[in-house]
Coordinates of C-alpha atoms and ligand atoms in Angstrom, one line a residue:
X409 CA -6.4 -31.6 -3.4
X410 CA -3.3 -29.6 -3.8
X411 CA -3.0 -26.0 -2.9
X412 CA -2.8 -25.1 -6.6
X413 CA -5.9 -27.1 -7.5
X414 CA -7.7 -25.4 -4.6
X415 CA -6.8 -21.9 -5.9
X416 CA -7.7 -22.9 -9.5
X417 CA -11.0 -24.5 -8.6
X418 CA -12.4 -22.1 -6.1
X419 CA -10.6 -18.7 -6.5
X420 CA -9.7 -18.3 -10.1
X421 CA -12.2 -16.3 -12.1
X422 CA -11.9 -14.1 -15.2
X423 CA -10.5 -10.6 -14.4
X424 CA -11.1 -8.5 -17.5
X425 CA -10.4 -5.2 -15.8
X426 CA -6.9 -6.3 -14.6
X427 CA -3.9 -6.5 -17.0
X428 CA -3.1 -9.8 -15.2
X429 CA -5.0 -11.7 -12.5
X430 CA -4.5 -14.9 -10.5
X431 CA -1.7 -17.3 -11.5
X432 CA 1.6 -15.4 -11.7
X433 CA 3.8 -14.1 -9.0
X434 CA 1.9 -10.8 -8.9
X435 CA -1.2 -9.3 -10.5
X436 CA -0.9 -6.3 -12.8
X437 CA -3.2 -3.3 -12.7
X438 CA -3.5 -0.3 -15.0
X439 CA -4.8 2.9 -13.4
X440 CA -6.4 5.5 -15.6
X441 CA -5.0 9.0 -15.6
X442 CA -6.6 11.3 -13.0
X443 CA -7.6 8.5 -10.6
X444 CA -6.3 7.5 -7.2
X445 CA -6.4 3.9 -5.8
X446 CA -8.0 3.5 -2.4
X447 CA -6.5 0.4 -0.7
X448 CA -7.7 -1.2 2.6
X449 CA -7.2 -4.5 4.4
X450 CA -9.5 -6.2 6.9
X451 CA -8.9 -9.5 8.6
X452 CA -11.4 -11.9 10.1
X453 CA -10.1 -14.3 12.7
X454 CA -12.0 -17.4 13.8
X455 CA -13.1 -17.1 17.4
X456 CA -12.6 -13.3 17.4
X457 CA -14.7 -12.1 14.4
X458 CA -16.9 -15.2 13.8
X459 CA -17.8 -18.5 15.3
X460 CA -15.6 -21.4 14.1
X461 CA -18.8 -23.2 12.7
X462 CA -20.1 -20.1 11.0
X463 CA -22.1 -20.7 7.8
X464 CA -19.4 -20.6 5.1
X465 CA -21.6 -18.8 2.5
X466 CA -22.4 -16.0 4.9
X467 CA -18.7 -15.9 6.0
X468 CA -17.6 -15.5 2.4
X469 CA -20.1 -12.6 2.1
X470 CA -19.0 -10.9 5.3
X471 CA -15.2 -11.3 4.6
X472 CA -15.7 -9.1 1.5
X473 CA -18.5 -6.9 2.9
X474 CA -16.4 -5.5 5.7
X475 CA -13.8 -4.5 3.2
X476 CA -16.3 -3.0 0.8
X477 CA -17.6 -0.9 3.7
X478 CA -14.2 0.8 4.0
X479 CA -14.2 1.7 0.3
X480 CA -17.8 3.0 0.7
X481 CA -16.5 5.3 3.5
X482 CA -13.8 6.7 1.1
X483 CA -16.3 7.2 -1.7
X484 CA -14.3 4.8 -3.9
X485 CA -15.6 2.6 -6.7
X486 CA -14.6 -1.1 -5.8
X487 CA -12.5 -2.8 -8.5
X488 CA -10.1 -5.5 -7.2
X489 CA -9.4 -7.6 -4.2
X490 CA -6.9 -10.1 -2.9
X491 CA -7.7 -12.9 -0.5
X492 CA -5.2 -14.4 1.9
X493 CA -6.5 -17.3 3.8
X494 CA -5.2 -19.8 6.3
X495 CA -7.3 -23.0 6.5
X496 CA -7.1 -25.9 9.0
X497 CA -7.9 -28.3 6.1
X498 CA -9.1 -28.3 2.4
X499 CA -12.8 -29.0 3.1
X500 CA -14.3 -28.9 -0.4
X501 CA -17.8 -28.3 0.7
X502 CA -16.8 -25.4 2.9
X503 CA -14.6 -23.9 0.2
X504 CA -17.4 -24.3 -2.4
X505 CA -19.9 -22.4 -0.2
X506 CA -17.4 -19.8 1.0
X507 CA -16.3 -18.9 -2.5
X508 CA -20.0 -18.8 -3.6
X509 CA -20.8 -16.2 -0.9
X510 CA -17.6 -14.3 -1.6
X511 CA -18.2 -14.1 -5.4
X512 CA -21.9 -13.4 -5.1
X513 CA -21.1 -10.1 -3.4
X514 CA -18.0 -9.5 -5.6
X515 CA -20.2 -9.8 -8.7
X516 CA -22.8 -7.5 -7.2
X517 CA -20.2 -4.7 -6.9
X518 CA -17.9 -5.6 -9.9
X519 CA -15.0 -6.7 -7.8
X520 CA -12.4 -8.9 -9.4
X521 CA -10.3 -11.3 -7.3
X522 CA -6.8 -10.8 -8.6
X523 CA -4.6 -12.8 -6.2
X524 CA -4.0 -13.9 -2.6
X525 CA -2.3 -16.5 -0.6
X526 CA -3.4 -19.9 0.7
X527 CA -1.7 -21.7 3.7
X528 CA -2.6 -24.3 6.3
X529 CA -3.3 -23.0 9.8
X530 CA -6.0 -21.7 12.1
X531 CA -9.0 -20.3 10.1
X532 CA -8.1 -16.8 9.2
X533 CA -9.4 -14.7 6.3
X534 CA -7.8 -11.5 5.1
X535 CA -8.9 -9.4 2.2
X536 CA -7.2 -6.4 0.7
X537 CA -9.6 -4.3 -1.4
X538 CA -8.7 -1.8 -4.1
X539 CA -11.0 0.9 -5.5
X540 CA -10.8 3.9 -7.7
X541 CA -11.6 7.5 -6.9
X542 CA -11.0 10.7 -8.9
X543 CA -7.9 12.6 -7.7
X544 CA -8.5 14.6 -4.5
X545 CA -12.2 13.5 -4.3
X546 CA -11.9 10.8 -1.7
X547 CA -14.0 11.2 1.4
X548 CA -11.8 11.4 4.5
X549 CA -12.3 11.5 8.3
X550 CA -10.6 14.8 8.6
X551 CA -12.9 17.2 6.8
X552 CA -15.7 17.8 9.4
X553 CA -16.4 21.5 10.0
X554 CA -18.1 23.2 13.0
X555 CA -21.8 23.7 11.9
X556 CA -22.0 20.4 9.9
X557 CA -24.9 18.2 10.5
X558 CA -24.1 14.6 11.5
X559 CA -25.9 11.8 9.7
X560 CA -26.0 8.0 9.8
X561 CA -27.4 5.5 7.3
X562 CA -29.6 2.6 8.1
X563 CA -30.2 1.4 11.6
X564 CA -27.7 1.0 14.5
X565 CA -27.4 -1.8 17.0
X566 CA -29.1 -4.7 15.1
X567 CA -25.9 -6.6 14.5
X568 CA -24.8 -6.3 18.1
X569 CA -28.2 -7.6 19.1
X570 CA -27.9 -10.5 16.7
X571 CA -24.5 -11.3 18.2
X572 CA -25.9 -11.2 21.8
X573 CA -28.5 -13.7 20.6
X574 CA -26.0 -16.0 19.0
X575 CA -23.9 -15.9 22.2
X576 CA -27.0 -16.9 24.2
X577 CA -26.9 -13.6 26.2
X578 CA -30.5 -12.7 25.1
X579 CA -33.3 -14.4 23.3
X580 CA -34.7 -12.3 20.5
X581 CA -38.3 -12.6 19.5
X582 CA -38.9 -14.4 16.2
X583 CA -39.7 -11.2 14.2
X584 CA -36.5 -9.4 15.3
X585 CA -34.3 -12.5 15.1
X586 CA -34.3 -12.6 11.3
X587 CA -33.3 -9.0 10.7
X588 CA -30.8 -8.9 13.6
X589 CA -29.0 -12.1 12.4
X590 CA -29.0 -10.8 8.8
X591 CA -27.4 -7.6 10.0
X592 CA -24.8 -9.5 11.9
X593 CA -24.0 -12.2 9.3
X594 CA -24.7 -10.4 6.0
X595 CA -24.0 -6.7 6.3
X596 CA -24.7 -4.7 3.2
X597 CA -21.9 -2.3 2.3
X598 CA -23.1 1.2 1.5
X599 CA -21.2 1.6 -1.7
X600 CA -23.9 3.6 -3.6
X601 CA -24.2 6.0 -0.7
X602 CA -20.4 6.5 -0.4
X603 CA -20.2 7.3 -4.2
X604 CA -23.1 9.7 -4.0
X605 CA -21.6 11.5 -1.0
X606 CA -18.6 12.8 -3.0
X607 CA -19.1 16.5 -3.3
X608 CA -21.8 16.5 -0.5
X609 CA -20.1 15.2 2.7
X610 CA -17.2 16.9 4.4
X611 CA -16.2 13.7 6.3
X612 CA -17.2 10.1 6.3
X613 CA -16.4 6.9 8.3
X614 CA -17.9 3.5 8.3
X615 CA -19.3 2.3 11.7
X616 CA -17.6 -1.0 12.5
X617 CA -16.7 -0.5 16.2
X618 CA -19.8 1.4 17.4
X619 CA -21.1 4.9 16.7
X620 CA -19.3 6.6 19.6
X621 CA -15.9 5.2 18.7
X622 CA -16.1 5.8 15.0
X623 CA -17.7 9.2 15.2
X624 CA -14.8 9.8 17.7
X625 CA -12.3 9.1 15.0
X626 CA -13.9 11.8 12.8
X627 CA -13.8 14.3 15.7
X628 CA -10.2 13.6 16.4
X629 CA -9.0 13.7 12.8
X630 CA -11.0 16.9 12.2
X631 CA -10.2 18.6 15.6
X632 CA -13.9 19.3 16.3
X633 CA -16.5 18.2 18.8
X634 CA -20.1 16.8 18.4
X635 CA -23.5 17.2 20.0
X636 CA -25.6 14.1 19.4
X637 CA -29.2 13.5 20.3
X638 CA -29.6 10.0 21.6
X639 CA -33.4 10.0 21.0
X640 CA -32.8 10.7 17.3
X641 CA -30.6 7.6 16.7
X642 CA -32.2 5.2 14.2
X643 CA -32.7 2.0 16.2
X644 CA -34.9 -1.2 16.1
X645 CA -38.4 -0.7 17.3
X646 CA -37.5 -3.6 19.5
X647 CA -35.7 -1.2 21.8
X648 CA -38.7 1.0 22.4
X649 CA -41.0 -1.1 24.5
X650 CA -39.0 -3.6 26.5
X651 CA -38.3 -2.1 30.0
X652 CA -35.1 -1.1 31.7
X653 CA -32.8 -4.1 31.1
X654 CA -33.6 -3.8 27.4
X655 CA -32.9 -0.1 27.5
X656 CA -29.4 -0.6 28.9
X657 CA -28.6 -3.3 26.4
X658 CA -30.0 -1.1 23.6
X659 CA -27.7 1.7 24.7
X660 CA -24.7 -0.5 24.6
X661 CA -25.6 -2.0 21.2
X662 CA -26.4 1.3 19.6
X663 CA -23.5 3.3 20.9
X664 CA -20.7 0.8 21.3
X665 CA -21.9 -2.4 19.6
X666 CA -19.9 -3.6 16.6
X667 CA -20.5 -4.7 13.1
X668 CA -23.1 -2.1 11.9
X669 CA -21.2 -1.2 8.7
X670 CA -23.4 1.8 8.2
X671 CA -21.9 5.2 7.2
X672 CA -21.6 8.1 9.6
X673 CA -21.0 11.4 7.8
X674 CA -21.0 15.1 8.2
X675 CA -22.2 17.7 5.8
X676 CA -23.1 21.4 5.7
X677 CA -26.8 22.1 6.5
X678 CA -27.2 23.5 3.0
X679 CA -27.0 19.9 1.8
X680 CA -30.1 18.7 3.8
X681 CA -32.3 18.7 0.7
X682 CA -29.8 16.7 -1.4
X683 CA -29.3 14.2 1.4
X684 CA -33.0 13.7 1.9
X685 CA -33.4 13.2 -1.9
X686 CA -30.6 10.7 -1.8
X687 CA -32.2 8.8 0.9
X688 CA -35.3 8.2 -1.2
X689 CA -33.4 7.4 -4.4
X690 CA -31.3 4.8 -2.6
X691 CA -34.2 3.6 -0.4
X692 CA -32.0 3.9 2.6
X693 CA -32.9 5.8 5.7
X694 CA -30.5 8.7 6.3
X695 CA -31.0 10.2 9.8
X696 CA -29.7 13.5 11.1
X697 CA -28.5 12.8 14.6
X698 CA -26.6 15.9 15.7
X699 CA -24.2 18.7 14.9
X700 CA -20.5 19.3 14.7
X701 CA -19.4 22.1 17.1
X702 CA -16.0 23.5 18.0
X703 CA -14.2 22.0 20.9
X704 CA -13.3 18.5 22.0
X705 CA -15.3 15.2 22.5
X706 CA -18.8 14.0 21.9
X707 CA -21.8 15.1 24.1
X708 CA -24.9 13.0 24.0
X709 CA -28.2 14.5 25.0
X710 CA -31.6 13.0 25.7
X711 CA -34.8 14.5 24.2
X712 CA -35.2 16.9 27.2
X713 CA -31.7 18.3 26.7
X714 CA -30.0 16.5 29.6
X715 CA -26.4 15.3 29.0
X716 CA -26.1 11.5 29.2
X717 CA -23.1 9.7 30.6
X718 CA -21.9 6.6 28.8
X719 CA -19.7 4.0 30.4
X720 CA -18.3 2.1 27.4
X721 CA -16.6 3.3 24.3
X722 CA -16.4 1.1 21.2
X723 CA -14.8 -2.3 20.7
X724 CA -11.1 -2.4 21.1
X725 CA -9.1 -5.6 20.6
X726 CA -6.4 -4.6 23.0
X727 CA -8.3 -2.6 25.6
Ligands
ADP1124 P1 3.8 -17.5 -4.6 O1 4.3 -18.9 -4.1 O2 4.6 -17.0 -5.7 O3 3.5 -16.6 -3.5 P2 1.3 -18.7 -4.6 O4 1.5 -20.1 -4.9 O5 1.1 -18.3 -3.2 O6 2.4 -17.9 -5.3 O7 0.0 -18.2 -5.4 C1 -0.2 -18.6 -6.8 C2 -1.1 -17.6 -7.4 O8 -2.4 -17.8 -6.8 C3 -0.8 -16.2 -7.2 O9 -1.2 -15.5 -8.3 C4 -1.7 -15.8 -6.0 O10 -2.0 -14.4 -6.0 C5 -2.9 -16.7 -6.2 N1 -3.6 -17.0 -5.0 C6 -3.2 -17.8 -3.9 N2 -4.1 -17.9 -3.0 C7 -5.2 -17.3 -3.5 C8 -6.5 -17.1 -3.0 N3 -7.0 -17.6 -1.8 N4 -7.4 -16.4 -3.8 C9 -7.0 -15.9 -4.9 N5 -5.8 -16.0 -5.5 C10 -4.9 -16.7 -4.8
MG1125 MG1 2.4 -17.0 -1.9

């Protein structure tokens, strides 16, 4: 199969919202007056971000999901994506399943694939995603104010537990395995939450490298500090009852594990009612985990008020 057949067969779909999609030297987009384009790129490298034999359908999902998560964190409506891939070979079964996983999620969020690049090489998948947001309404990392509540969506640590299981470091009990592997392999981008937080949140980030690292980015961009209650963090019930070794692992997964793709956001305490209502409309747990204060850094406290010390920060490819 030629490169061009491959693109045509697996990656060319109608793109009614683009002026021109796949097939020319560039795609063409028209942006409505009053809108800004949010653009973000995320790359998944075999052996670093996924196992070389990862299920191609789930990989197609995740390749797009991690990018959608960045748009969620900006409060942008997803619209278009490009896909640059390097492939060791043109394995048709793999391509079929990968594109099915990719387009299933793309269709769910109305994302049109408008271009990309396809070359031979080590397996490497890179998406650039584009979304629209009304002028000056995007949610940034830099808006947190002293006095804001700090919130997180969903649950933290499941994906990191799933990864530890896949790496053979732990053996998850059957009931937890399904949900932790789903969290690791098929993260659900919080697009509806991101859109709803426009006008409510002062700052937002998506948690891809662990809560401490990503909340740390908000603190730094906003020049503020945080007080977080460790006992309030939304975690698997799995963590509650399993002794000291589990507690240490739990702490690592929840605070510094990767791949959560939940949103961490800050909002004035006058918005608590709105946020709780939002949680029930979206059927998504939203948990208040602490407060923004003035100063520098993030202090973690246990239920009895003691300050916790944490060894590891988040995942860093070059640390
Ligand atoms: P050029 O040689 O001009 O860079 P290519 O041959 O790389 O063009 O690509 C031909 C067309 O196919 C372009 O419109 C490009 O955006 C699109 N394309 C290439 N690879 C992909 C892919 N994996 N997914 C979607 N579109 C792709
Ligand atoms: Mg090209």
